Tab-separated table of C-alpha atoms in Angstrom:
chain	number	residue	atom	x	y	z
R	267	MET	CA	-12.091	0.159	10.876
R	268	ARG	CA	-13.827	1.383	7.644
R	269	ALA	CA	-10.863	1.223	5.065
R	270	LYS	CA	-10.225	-2.376	6.173
R	271	ILE	CA	-13.970	-3.458	5.539
R	272	THR	CA	-14.009	-2.153	1.789
R	273	TYR	CA	-10.027	-3.079	1.504
R	274	ALA	CA	-11.389	-6.803	2.098
R	275	VAL	CA	-14.864	-6.002	0.379
R	276	THR	CA	-13.204	-5.020	-2.584
R	277	ALA	CA	-10.636	-8.202	-2.155
R	278	ALA	CA	-13.723	-10.403	-2.191
R	279	VAL	CA	-15.046	-8.642	-5.075
R	280	LEU	CA	-12.061	-8.853	-7.184
R	281	VAL	CA	-11.164	-13.183	-6.049
R	282	ILE	CA	-14.537	-13.602	-7.992
R	283	TYR	CA	-14.339	-11.394	-10.923
R	284	PHE	CA	-11.236	-13.932	-10.850
R	285	VAL	CA	-13.030	-16.530	-10.404
R	286	LEU	CA	-15.516	-15.839	-13.436
R	287	VAL	CA	-12.866	-14.788	-15.813
R	288	GLY	CA	-10.264	-17.998	-15.113
R	289	SER	CA	-13.800	-20.357	-15.733
R	290	ARG	CA	-13.900	-18.197	-19.069
R	291	GLY	CA	-10.970	-18.562	-20.046
R	292	VAL	CA	-11.011	-22.757	-19.674
R	293	MET	CA	-14.622	-23.011	-21.013
R	294	LEU	CA	-12.541	-21.423	-24.228
R	295	ILE	CA	-9.482	-24.149	-23.898
R	296	GLN	CA	-12.268	-26.583	-24.154
R	297	ALA	CA	-13.664	-25.517	-27.006
R	298	GLY	CA	-9.820	-26.708	-28.830
R	299	THR	CA	-9.569	-24.454	-31.445
R	300	ALA	CA	-6.011	-22.780	-32.633
R	301	LEU	CA	-8.025	-19.561	-32.233
R	302	THR	CA	-10.326	-20.098	-28.969
R	303	VAL	CA	-6.765	-21.638	-27.014
R	304	THR	CA	-5.355	-18.588	-27.668
R	305	PHE	CA	-7.962	-16.474	-26.086
R	306	GLY	CA	-8.000	-18.996	-22.870
R	307	VAL	CA	-4.347	-19.130	-21.963
R	308	ALA	CA	-4.210	-15.201	-22.689
R	309	VAL	CA	-7.685	-14.521	-20.725
R	310	LEU	CA	-5.857	-16.746	-17.930
R	311	ILE	CA	-3.291	-14.509	-17.581
R	312	LEU	CA	-4.932	-11.622	-16.366
R	313	PRO	CA	-6.213	-13.635	-12.922
R	314	VAL	CA	-2.975	-15.031	-12.279
R	315	ILE	CA	-1.421	-11.449	-12.484
R	316	GLY	CA	-4.477	-10.282	-10.500
R	317	VAL	CA	-4.191	-12.595	-7.925
R	318	TRP	CA	-0.605	-12.064	-7.623
R	319	PHE	CA	-0.718	-7.878	-7.532
R	320	LEU	CA	-3.873	-8.339	-4.725
R	321	TRP	CA	-1.268	-10.531	-2.732
R	322	LYS	CA	1.814	-8.552	-3.144
R	323	ASN	CA	-0.688	-5.015	-1.803
R	324	THR	CA	-2.678	-7.411	1.216
R	325	GLU	CA	1.512	-8.151	2.258
R	326	PHE	CA	2.362	-4.836	2.010
R	327	VAL	CA	-0.910	-3.488	4.298
R	328	ARG	CA	0.232	-6.320	6.931
R	329	LYS	CA	3.767	-5.233	6.708
R	330	ALA	CA	2.621	-1.478	7.424
R	331	ASN	CA	-0.140	-2.050	10.121
R	332	ARG	CA	2.211	-4.269	12.040
R	333	LEU	CA	4.630	-1.210	11.554
R	334	ALA	CA	2.059	0.656	13.221
R	335	ALA	CA	1.121	-1.313	15.554
R	336	GLU	CA	4.580	-2.139	16.974
R	337	LEU	CA	5.644	2.484	17.088
R	338	ASP	CA	1.757	2.804	18.519
R	339	ALA	CA	3.753	0.298	21.151
R	340	GLU	CA	6.048	2.435	21.221
R	341	GLY	CA	4.228	5.984	21.823
R	342	GLY	CA	6.518	6.788	18.956
R	343	LEU	CA	3.087	7.212	16.069
R	344	PRO	CA	3.275	10.132	14.776
R	345	VAL	CA	0.886	13.146	16.348
R	346	ASP	CA	-1.742	14.907	14.210
R	347	GLU	CA	-0.651	18.398	13.780
R	348	LEU	CA	-2.329	19.040	10.315
R	349	LYS	CA	-4.588	22.297	10.129
R	350	ARG	CA	-8.035	20.769	8.189
R	351	THR	CA	-10.174	22.924	5.769
R	352	PRO	CA	-13.592	23.207	6.896
R	353	GLY	CA	-14.821	20.448	4.045
R	354	GLY	CA	-12.217	18.595	6.481
R	355	ARG	CA	-8.985	17.778	3.617
R	356	ILE	CA	-5.951	18.229	4.955
R	357	ASP	CA	-4.462	22.220	4.256
R	358	ARG	CA	-2.324	21.877	2.076
R	359	ASP	CA	0.526	24.338	3.201
R	360	SER	CA	-0.021	22.266	6.427
R	361	ALA	CA	1.053	19.351	4.863
R	362	ASP	CA	4.046	20.821	3.748
R	363	GLU	CA	5.436	21.887	7.079
R	364	VAL	CA	5.075	18.730	8.559
R	365	PHE	CA	6.735	16.796	5.589
R	366	ALA	CA	9.671	19.172	5.556
R	367	LYS	CA	10.097	17.845	9.548
R	368	ARG	CA	9.939	14.072	8.764
R	369	LYS	CA	11.977	14.965	6.058
R	370	ALA	CA	14.346	16.344	8.224
R	371	GLU	CA	13.694	13.952	10.416
R	372	THR	CA	14.715	10.857	8.078
R	373	GLU	CA	17.577	12.363	6.866
R	374	ALA	CA	19.257	12.767	10.151
R	375	ALA	CA	18.645	9.034	11.467
R	376	PRO	CA	18.685	7.286	7.557
R	377	ASP	CA	18.281	3.777	8.996
R	378	ASP	CA	15.931	4.031	11.776
R	379	TRP	CA	12.545	2.580	10.005
R	380	ARG	CA	10.723	4.773	12.505
R	381	SER	CA	11.920	7.888	10.984
R	382	TRP	CA	10.476	6.924	7.390
R	383	PHE	CA	7.503	5.172	8.337
R	384	ARG	CA	6.345	8.574	10.057
R	385	LEU	CA	7.845	10.218	6.837
R	386	ALA	CA	5.632	7.769	4.824
R	387	VAL	CA	2.501	9.535	6.830
R	388	ALA	CA	3.739	12.503	5.771
R	389	TYR	CA	3.916	12.007	1.957
R	390	HIS	CA	0.566	10.298	2.108
R	391	ASP	CA	-0.690	13.190	4.052
R	392	ALA	CA	0.748	15.484	1.367
R	393	ARG	CA	-1.046	13.295	-1.537
R	394	ASP	CA	2.100	12.087	-1.918
R	395	THR	CA	1.141	8.131	-2.397
R	396	PRO	CA	4.143	6.831	-5.319
R	397	ARG	CA	6.672	8.756	-2.713
R	398	ALA	CA	4.572	7.172	0.750
R	399	ARG	CA	4.893	3.429	-0.499
R	400	LYS	CA	7.869	3.849	-1.751
R	401	ALA	CA	9.164	5.562	1.617
R	402	MET	CA	6.767	3.081	3.620
R	403	GLN	CA	8.487	0.033	1.609
R	404	ARG	CA	11.683	1.132	3.062
R	405	ALA	CA	10.470	1.874	6.571
R	406	ILE	CA	9.645	-2.244	5.890
R	407	THR	CA	12.854	-3.530	4.465
R	408	LEU	CA	14.923	-1.839	7.205
R	409	ARG	CA	12.552	-3.217	10.402
R	410	GLU	CA	13.336	-6.468	8.050
R	411	THR	CA	16.679	-6.421	8.283
R	412	ALA	CA	17.048	-4.688	12.025
R	413	PRO	CA	19.213	-6.733	14.369
């Protein structure tokens, strides 16, 4: 729940920022000189990119949460079997062991979105965020195209 609140607050702050930057871009364009119009258009591009990025991230999170809920209803969410340091951080060797299991599971069933979801969690636990995201995107794609 804390992560959802943090995400919502961050998204709200970004939207406010986009509005402020966009208004400055409009003000520059209204000034009417070639230089201010050029800068105004350039400034307006930033919020457009930011809104697109925020939308894509929000869509990704929504879809991943939907998969997690479906997997939870089936009783298929990965069990947390990771060892932790006294400070609460995940032990790297433990994460690597679980990752090896999840990778073998995914190689055995490459068309199963559930195995890709669990692999994404294992990548995340092993602190490999880019691969975790790609694995989750694969799980989402497989789930959306499943009959």
